[in-house]
PDB file of C-alpha atoms in Angstrom:
ATOM      1  CA  MET A   1      -0.099   0.041  -0.112  1.00 52.00           C
ATOM      2  CA  GLU A   2       2.643   2.172   1.039  1.00 57.00           C
ATOM      3  CA  GLU A   3       4.707   1.492  -2.368  1.00 57.00           C
ATOM      4  CA  ARG A   4       1.381   2.291  -4.180  1.00 62.00           C
ATOM      5  CA  ALA A   5       0.914   5.696  -2.499  1.00 61.00           C
ATOM      6  CA  GLU A   6       4.651   6.459  -3.189  1.00 63.00           C
ATOM      7  CA  LEU A   7       4.110   5.741  -6.853  1.00 66.00           C
ATOM      8  CA  LEU A   8       1.163   7.932  -7.007  1.00 66.00           C
ATOM      9  CA  ASP A   9       2.748  10.781  -5.691  1.00 60.00           C
ATOM     10  CA  ARG A  10       5.597  10.279  -8.035  1.00 67.00           C
ATOM     11  CA  MET A  11       3.070  10.989 -10.868  1.00 71.00           C
ATOM     12  CA  THR A  12       2.903  14.245 -12.781  1.00 77.00           C
ATOM     13  CA  ASP A  13      -1.168  13.419 -13.261  1.00 89.00           C
ATOM     14  CA  ALA A  14      -3.404  14.564 -10.343  1.00 92.00           C
ATOM     15  CA  PHE A  15      -5.146  11.560  -9.048  1.00 93.00           C
ATOM     16  CA  VAL A  16      -8.183  11.389  -7.081  1.00 94.00           C
ATOM     17  CA  ALA A  17     -10.150   8.402  -6.012  1.00 94.00           C
ATOM     18  CA  LEU A  18     -13.773   8.834  -5.066  1.00 96.00           C
ATOM     19  CA  ASP A  19     -16.316   6.477  -3.498  1.00 95.00           C
ATOM     20  CA  ALA A  20     -20.012   5.964  -4.661  1.00 93.00           C
ATOM     21  CA  ASP A  21     -21.003   9.019  -2.679  1.00 94.00           C
ATOM     22  CA  ASP A  22     -18.415  11.677  -4.379  1.00 94.00           C
ATOM     23  CA  ARG A  23     -16.145  11.525  -1.386  1.00 96.00           C
ATOM     24  CA  ILE A  24     -12.668  11.437  -1.480  1.00 95.00           C
ATOM     25  CA  THR A  25     -10.994   8.255  -0.650  1.00 94.00           C
ATOM     26  CA  TYR A  26      -7.446   9.094  -1.537  1.00 92.00           C
ATOM     27  CA  LEU A  27      -5.789  11.896  -3.677  1.00 92.00           C
ATOM     28  CA  ASN A  28      -1.994  12.149  -4.515  1.00 91.00           C
ATOM     29  CA  ALA A  29       0.193  15.138  -3.838  1.00 88.00           C
ATOM     30  CA  ARG A  30      -0.169  16.643  -7.447  1.00 88.00           C
ATOM     31  CA  ALA A  31      -3.971  16.870  -6.771  1.00 90.00           C
ATOM     32  CA  ALA A  32      -3.621  18.121  -3.286  1.00 88.00           C
ATOM     33  CA  GLY A  33      -1.486  20.833  -4.802  1.00 85.00           C
ATOM     34  CA  VAL A  34      -4.416  22.368  -6.979  1.00 83.00           C
ATOM     35  CA  THR A  35      -6.987  22.244  -4.217  1.00 79.00           C
ATOM     36  CA  ALA A  36      -8.856  25.565  -3.188  1.00 57.00           C
ATOM     37  CA  GLY A  37      -7.168  25.996   0.163  1.00 63.00           C
ATOM     38  CA  ASP A  38      -4.108  25.004   2.291  1.00 69.00           C
ATOM     39  CA  ARG A  39      -5.618  22.055   4.151  1.00 75.00           C
ATOM     40  CA  ASP A  40      -3.350  19.035   5.171  1.00 85.00           C
ATOM     41  CA  ARG A  41      -3.925  16.087   2.480  1.00 86.00           C
ATOM     42  CA  ASP A  42      -5.009  13.885   4.868  1.00 87.00           C
ATOM     43  CA  ASP A  43      -7.738  15.967   6.262  1.00 89.00           C
ATOM     44  CA  LEU A  44      -9.221  16.116   2.459  1.00 92.00           C
ATOM     45  CA  VAL A  45      -9.996  12.482   2.521  1.00 93.00           C
ATOM     46  CA  GLY A  46     -13.669  11.877   3.100  1.00 94.00           C
ATOM     47  CA  GLU A  47     -14.822  15.387   2.006  1.00 94.00           C
ATOM     48  CA  ARG A  48     -17.075  15.468  -1.091  1.00 95.00           C
ATOM     49  CA  VAL A  49     -14.970  16.314  -4.295  1.00 94.00           C
ATOM     50  CA  TRP A  50     -17.366  19.394  -4.977  1.00 93.00           C
ATOM     51  CA  ASP A  51     -16.259  20.762  -1.730  1.00 92.00           C
ATOM     52  CA  VAL A  52     -12.486  20.289  -2.036  1.00 92.00           C
ATOM     53  CA  PHE A  53     -12.547  21.120  -6.057  1.00 91.00           C
ATOM     54  CA  PRO A  54     -15.530  23.709  -6.184  1.00 90.00           C
ATOM     55  CA  GLY A  55     -14.234  24.887  -9.540  1.00 90.00           C
ATOM     56  CA  VAL A  56     -15.059  21.516 -11.461  1.00 91.00           C
ATOM     57  CA  ILE A  57     -18.871  21.755 -10.440  1.00 90.00           C
ATOM     58  CA  ASP A  58     -19.760  23.699 -13.631  1.00 90.00           C
ATOM     59  CA  THR A  59     -17.656  21.849 -16.036  1.00 92.00           C
ATOM     60  CA  GLU A  60     -17.822  18.714 -18.055  1.00 94.00           C
ATOM     61  CA  PHE A  61     -15.988  16.742 -15.452  1.00 95.00           C
ATOM     62  CA  ARG A  62     -19.603  16.128 -13.850  1.00 93.00           C
ATOM     63  CA  THR A  63     -21.177  14.942 -17.004  1.00 93.00           C
ATOM     64  CA  ALA A  64     -18.049  12.759 -17.509  1.00 95.00           C
ATOM     65  CA  LEU A  65     -18.443  11.497 -14.105  1.00 95.00           C
ATOM     66  CA  GLU A  66     -21.994  10.609 -14.339  1.00 94.00           C
ATOM     67  CA  ARG A  67     -21.630   8.775 -17.865  1.00 95.00           C
ATOM     68  CA  ALA A  68     -18.687   6.759 -16.307  1.00 95.00           C
ATOM     69  CA  ARG A  69     -20.931   5.293 -13.646  1.00 94.00           C
ATOM     70  CA  GLU A  70     -23.847   4.784 -15.986  1.00 94.00           C
ATOM     71  CA  THR A  71     -21.890   2.900 -18.739  1.00 94.00           C
ATOM     72  CA  GLY A  72     -19.268   1.180 -16.782  1.00 94.00           C
ATOM     73  CA  LYS A  73     -16.742   2.803 -19.178  1.00 95.00           C
ATOM     74  CA  SER A  74     -13.792   5.071 -19.025  1.00 96.00           C
ATOM     75  CA  THR A  75     -14.726   8.666 -19.981  1.00 96.00           C
ATOM     76  CA  THR A  76     -12.661  11.724 -20.945  1.00 95.00           C
ATOM     77  CA  ALA A  77     -13.326  15.646 -20.495  1.00 95.00           C
ATOM     78  CA  THR A  78     -11.147  18.683 -21.320  1.00 94.00           C
ATOM     79  CA  ILE A  79     -11.976  21.219 -18.300  1.00 94.00           C
ATOM     80  CA  HIS A  80     -10.861  24.639 -17.339  1.00 94.00           C
ATOM     81  CA  TYR A  81     -10.332  24.885 -13.685  1.00 91.00           C
ATOM     82  CA  GLU A  82     -10.962  28.446 -12.708  1.00 90.00           C
ATOM     83  CA  PRO A  83      -9.296  28.549  -9.338  1.00 88.00           C
ATOM     84  CA  ALA A  84      -5.986  27.767 -10.806  1.00 87.00           C
ATOM     85  CA  ASP A  85      -6.561  29.178 -14.346  1.00 90.00           C
ATOM     86  CA  ARG A  86      -5.312  25.821 -15.774  1.00 92.00           C
ATOM     87  CA  PHE A  87      -6.735  23.464 -18.341  1.00 94.00           C
ATOM     88  CA  PHE A  88      -6.951  19.622 -17.448  1.00 95.00           C
ATOM     89  CA  GLU A  89      -7.829  16.851 -19.455  1.00 95.00           C
ATOM     90  CA  THR A  90      -9.580  14.639 -17.167  1.00 95.00           C
ATOM     91  CA  ARG A  91     -10.130  10.946 -17.286  1.00 96.00           C
ATOM     92  CA  VAL A  92     -12.681   8.946 -15.170  1.00 96.00           C
ATOM     93  CA  TYR A  93     -12.285   5.275 -14.715  1.00 96.00           C
ATOM     94  CA  PRO A  94     -15.181   3.461 -12.912  1.00 95.00           C
ATOM     95  CA  PHE A  95     -14.648   0.574 -10.795  1.00 91.00           C
ATOM     96  CA  ASP A  96     -17.042  -1.489  -8.046  1.00 87.00           C
ATOM     97  CA  SER A  97     -17.137   1.064  -5.189  1.00 88.00           C
ATOM     98  CA  GLY A  98     -16.412   4.357  -7.003  1.00 93.00           C
ATOM     99  CA  VAL A  99     -14.187   5.973  -9.719  1.00 96.00           C
ATOM    100  CA  SER A 100     -10.676   6.980 -10.038  1.00 95.00           C
ATOM    101  CA  VAL A 101      -9.993  10.339 -11.528  1.00 95.00           C
ATOM    102  CA  TYR A 102      -6.612  11.244 -13.570  1.00 95.00           C
ATOM    103  CA  SER A 103      -6.075  14.841 -14.679  1.00 94.00           C
ATOM    104  CA  ARG A 104      -3.097  15.935 -16.786  1.00 93.00           C
ATOM    105  CA  ASP A 105      -2.199  19.947 -16.807  1.00 93.00           C
ATOM    106  CA  VAL A 106      -2.732  20.617 -20.634  1.00 94.00           C
ATOM    107  CA  THR A 107      -2.701  24.425 -20.284  1.00 93.00           C
ATOM    108  CA  GLU A 108       0.358  24.927 -22.641  1.00 92.00           C
ATOM    109  CA  ALA A 109      -1.046  22.632 -25.276  1.00 90.00           C
ATOM    110  CA  MET A 110      -4.514  24.467 -25.063  1.00 87.00           C
ATOM    111  CA  HIS A 111      -2.867  27.996 -25.487  1.00 89.00           C
ATOM    112  CA  GLU A 112      -1.007  26.825 -28.352  1.00 88.00           C
ATOM    113  CA  ARG A 113      -4.011  25.262 -29.944  1.00 85.00           C
ATOM    114  CA  ARG A 114      -5.972  28.427 -29.246  1.00 85.00           C
ATOM    115  CA  GLU A 115      -3.133  30.735 -30.878  1.00 85.00           C
ATOM    116  CA  LEU A 116      -3.156  28.527 -34.007  1.00 88.00           C
ATOM    117  CA  GLU A 117      -7.054  28.689 -34.351  1.00 85.00           C
ATOM    118  CA  ARG A 118      -6.649  32.500 -34.084  1.00 84.00           C
ATOM    119  CA  ARG A 119      -4.041  32.640 -36.692  1.00 86.00           C
ATOM    120  CA  GLU A 120      -6.110  30.598 -38.856  1.00 88.00           C
ATOM    121  CA  SER A 121      -8.961  32.688 -38.245  1.00 85.00           C
ATOM    122  CA  VAL A 122      -7.046  35.905 -39.186  1.00 83.00           C
ATOM    123  CA  MET A 123      -5.678  34.335 -42.297  1.00 86.00           C
ATOM    124  CA  HIS A 124      -9.132  33.393 -43.564  1.00 87.00           C
ATOM    125  CA  ARG A 125     -10.533  36.796 -42.945  1.00 83.00           C
ATOM    126  CA  LEU A 126      -7.692  38.266 -44.367  1.00 81.00           C
ATOM    127  CA  HIS A 127      -8.061  35.940 -47.750  1.00 84.00           C
ATOM    128  CA  GLU A 128     -11.741  36.813 -47.840  1.00 83.00           C
ATOM    129  CA  ALA A 129     -11.011  40.794 -47.513  1.00 80.00           C
ATOM    130  CA  ILE A 130      -8.741  40.574 -50.523  1.00 81.00           C
ATOM    131  CA  SER A 131     -10.525  38.008 -52.859  1.00 82.00           C
ATOM    132  CA  GLU A 132     -13.980  39.996 -52.536  1.00 82.00           C
ATOM    133  CA  ARG A 133     -14.634  40.358 -56.379  1.00 81.00           C
ATOM    134  CA  ASP A 134     -17.076  43.335 -56.334  1.00 84.00           C
ATOM    135  CA  ALA A 135     -15.122  45.374 -53.726  1.00 83.00           C
ATOM    136  CA  THR A 136     -13.302  48.399 -54.475  1.00 82.00           C
ATOM    137  CA  PHE A 137      -9.740  48.822 -53.462  1.00 81.00           C
ATOM    138  CA  GLU A 138     -10.687  51.503 -50.970  1.00 82.00           C
ATOM    139  CA  ARG A 139     -13.156  48.937 -49.362  1.00 83.00           C
ATOM    140  CA  LYS A 140     -10.495  46.092 -49.318  1.00 85.00           C
ATOM    141  CA  VAL A 141      -7.980  48.338 -47.809  1.00 84.00           C
ATOM    142  CA  ALA A 142     -10.667  49.275 -45.078  1.00 84.00           C
ATOM    143  CA  SER A 143     -11.471  45.732 -44.231  1.00 85.00           C
ATOM    144  CA  LEU A 144      -7.683  45.181 -43.840  1.00 84.00           C
ATOM    145  CA  LEU A 145      -7.323  47.963 -41.610  1.00 85.00           C
ATOM    146  CA  ALA A 146     -10.132  46.862 -39.486  1.00 83.00           C
ATOM    147  CA  LEU A 147      -8.739  43.554 -39.406  1.00 84.00           C
ATOM    148  CA  GLY A 148      -5.493  44.851 -38.301  1.00 82.00           C
ATOM    149  CA  ARG A 149      -6.747  47.125 -35.558  1.00 83.00           C
ATOM    150  CA  GLU A 150      -8.621  44.114 -34.127  1.00 81.00           C
ATOM    151  CA  VAL A 151      -5.518  41.934 -33.949  1.00 81.00           C
ATOM    152  CA  LEU A 152      -2.916  44.518 -32.941  1.00 80.00           C
ATOM    153  CA  GLY A 153      -5.328  46.079 -30.359  1.00 80.00           C
ATOM    154  CA  VAL A 154      -4.704  49.564 -31.702  1.00 80.00           C
ATOM    155  CA  GLU A 155      -6.946  52.515 -32.155  1.00 81.00           C
ATOM    156  CA  SER A 156      -6.084  53.734 -35.652  1.00 80.00           C
ATOM    157  CA  GLY A 157      -5.142  52.259 -39.048  1.00 82.00           C
ATOM    158  CA  LEU A 158      -4.365  54.041 -41.814  1.00 78.00           C
ATOM    159  CA  LEU A 159      -2.950  53.514 -45.504  1.00 78.00           C
ATOM    160  CA  SER A 160      -0.917  56.392 -46.410  1.00 80.00           C
ATOM    161  CA  ARG A 161       1.067  57.918 -49.361  1.00 81.00           C
ATOM    162  CA  VAL A 162       4.296  59.642 -49.207  1.00 80.00           C
ATOM    163  CA  GLN A 163       4.716  62.175 -52.099  1.00 78.00           C
ATOM    164  CA  GLY A 164       8.037  63.943 -51.916  1.00 79.00           C
ATOM    165  CA  ASP A 165       8.054  65.803 -48.600  1.00 80.00           C
ATOM    166  CA  ARG A 166       4.227  65.059 -48.061  1.00 81.00           C
ATOM    167  CA  TYR A 167       2.400  62.677 -46.178  1.00 79.00           C
ATOM    168  CA  ARG A 168      -1.333  62.117 -47.139  1.00 81.00           C
ATOM    169  CA  THR A 169      -3.703  59.667 -45.545  1.00 81.00           C
ATOM    170  CA  VAL A 170      -5.883  57.683 -48.292  1.00 80.00           C
ATOM    171  CA  VAL A 171      -7.842  55.229 -46.146  1.00 83.00           C
ATOM    172  CA  VAL A 172      -8.553  55.847 -42.618  1.00 82.00           C
ATOM    173  CA  ASP A 173     -10.035  53.590 -39.924  1.00 82.00           C
ATOM    174  CA  ASP A 174      -9.727  55.427 -36.818  1.00 80.00           C
ATOM    175  CA  ALA A 175     -11.472  55.240 -33.308  1.00 79.00           C
ATOM    176  CA  THR A 176     -10.033  58.468 -32.135  1.00 80.00           C
ATOM    177  CA  GLY A 177     -11.366  61.031 -34.363  1.00 76.00           C
ATOM    178  CA  GLU A 178      -7.744  62.405 -34.949  1.00 77.00           C
ATOM    179  CA  PHE A 179      -7.276  61.073 -38.352  1.00 77.00           C
ATOM    180  CA  ALA A 180      -9.616  61.711 -41.716  1.00 77.00           C
ATOM    181  CA  GLU A 181      -9.011  60.898 -45.403  1.00 79.00           C
ATOM    182  CA  GLY A 182      -7.094  63.258 -47.274  1.00 78.00           C
ATOM    183  CA  ASP A 183      -5.144  64.804 -44.328  1.00 79.00           C
ATOM    184  CA  VAL A 184      -1.779  66.385 -45.617  1.00 83.00           C
ATOM    185  CA  VAL A 185       1.112  67.196 -43.498  1.00 80.00           C
ATOM    186  CA  SER A 186       4.786  67.325 -43.794  1.00 79.00           C
ATOM    187  CA  LEU A 187       6.747  64.010 -43.871  1.00 75.00           C
ATOM    188  CA  SER A 188       9.341  65.685 -41.513  1.00 74.00           C
ATOM    189  CA  SER A 189       6.649  65.929 -38.565  1.00 71.00           C
ATOM    190  CA  THR A 190       6.181  62.245 -38.885  1.00 73.00           C
ATOM    191  CA  VAL A 191       8.183  59.642 -37.870  1.00 64.00           C
ATOM    192  CA  CYS A 192       7.229  57.879 -41.677  1.00 66.00           C
ATOM    193  CA  GLU A 193      10.502  59.339 -43.029  1.00 60.00           C
ATOM    194  CA  ARG A 194      12.693  56.903 -41.223  1.00 62.00           C
ATOM    195  CA  VAL A 195      10.225  54.150 -42.309  1.00 64.00           C
ATOM    196  CA  VAL A 196      10.381  54.996 -45.847  1.00 61.00           C
ATOM    197  CA  SER A 197      14.165  55.329 -45.957  1.00 68.00           C
ATOM    198  CA  THR A 198      14.710  52.006 -44.259  1.00 70.00           C
ATOM    199  CA  GLU A 199      12.088  50.159 -45.606  1.00 67.00           C
ATOM    200  CA  ARG A 200      11.509  48.719 -42.489  1.00 69.00           C
ATOM    201  CA  SER A 201       8.535  48.900 -39.957  1.00 66.00           C
ATOM    202  CA  LEU A 202       8.940  51.012 -36.605  1.00 59.00           C
ATOM    203  CA  GLN A 203       7.519  50.963 -33.344  1.00 63.00           C
ATOM    204  CA  ALA A 204       7.822  54.207 -31.013  1.00 57.00           C
ATOM    205  CA  SER A 205       7.368  54.004 -26.998  1.00 54.00           C
ATOM    206  CA  ARG A 206       6.806  57.475 -26.751  1.00 45.00           C
ATOM    207  CA  ARG A 207       3.363  58.994 -26.641  1.00 49.00           C
ATOM    208  CA  ARG A 208       2.180  60.349 -30.126  1.00 48.00           C
ATOM    209  CA  THR A 209       2.096  63.877 -30.790  1.00 46.00           C
ATOM    210  CA  THR A 210       2.301  63.360 -34.805  1.00 44.00           C
ATOM    211  CA  PRO A 211       0.904  61.044 -37.299  1.00 45.00           C
ATOM    212  CA  ILE A 212       2.682  57.774 -38.027  1.00 43.00           C
ATOM    213  CA  SER A 213       2.642  55.558 -41.224  1.00 42.00           C
ATOM    214  CA  PRO A 214      -0.249  53.477 -41.352  1.00 42.00           C
ATOM    215  CA  SER A 215       0.965  51.852 -44.409  1.00 42.00           C
ATOM    216  CA  VAL A 216       3.625  49.898 -42.235  1.00 37.00           C
ATOM    217  CA  THR A 217       2.097  49.609 -38.764  1.00 40.00           C
ATOM    218  CA  GLY A 218      -0.949  50.834 -36.635  1.00 39.00           C
ATOM    219  CA  SER A 219      -1.379  53.362 -34.473  1.00 38.00           C
ATOM    220  CA  SER A 220      -2.800  54.120 -31.111  1.00 34.00           C
ATOM    221  CA  ARG A 221      -2.474  56.815 -28.485  1.00 33.00           C
ATOM    222  CA  SER A 222       0.566  55.487 -27.126  1.00 30.00           C
ATOM    223  CA  ILE A 223       2.634  53.475 -29.348  1.00 28.00           C
ATOM    224  CA  GLU A 224       4.535  50.644 -28.106  1.00 31.00           C
TER     225      GLU A 224
END
């Protein structure tokens, strides 16, 4: 028994055993580490799982637990455990007098998956914007600027043209009311001169007092 407990404590998965009344009969060190509170592990034995892990009450774990008991087969659910702000892939295995629950931390994998889904969504919307047949050039640019503002989290997006020493806005998507289509200012009064000369994007850390080139980057009141 001691060897089994030691083995379970060395697991990277959180392990909890429950009886037929949802009371904890055993939990390993990993499971005890994500409980709500700092009670001694031995004191948690005999408590209802919903009291020890209140964050699982409104998750798919309850459904998986009930299904495992009804069918007599193992079930799996991926849940977000809000108290720890972590994602767990939880597997429930039924046996005669209760269930065994194994929970693996999959937080990093979930974040990576969501980031990939976000990027795929952005690329899909980008393709839709530029491939719209009946849209004018200005409408396509406006869609791209709106998408750029959303993705970058900025207040303003502009398409501009630099003609000699003059900077002129062509298409504007601006929530601040500071920019308008057709605005013309001296190129030297902006940070765009450096962008044009180096042909590279530019980020500034100071508060904006002059327009920046939206043909290269979005703008906000405080540029990072």
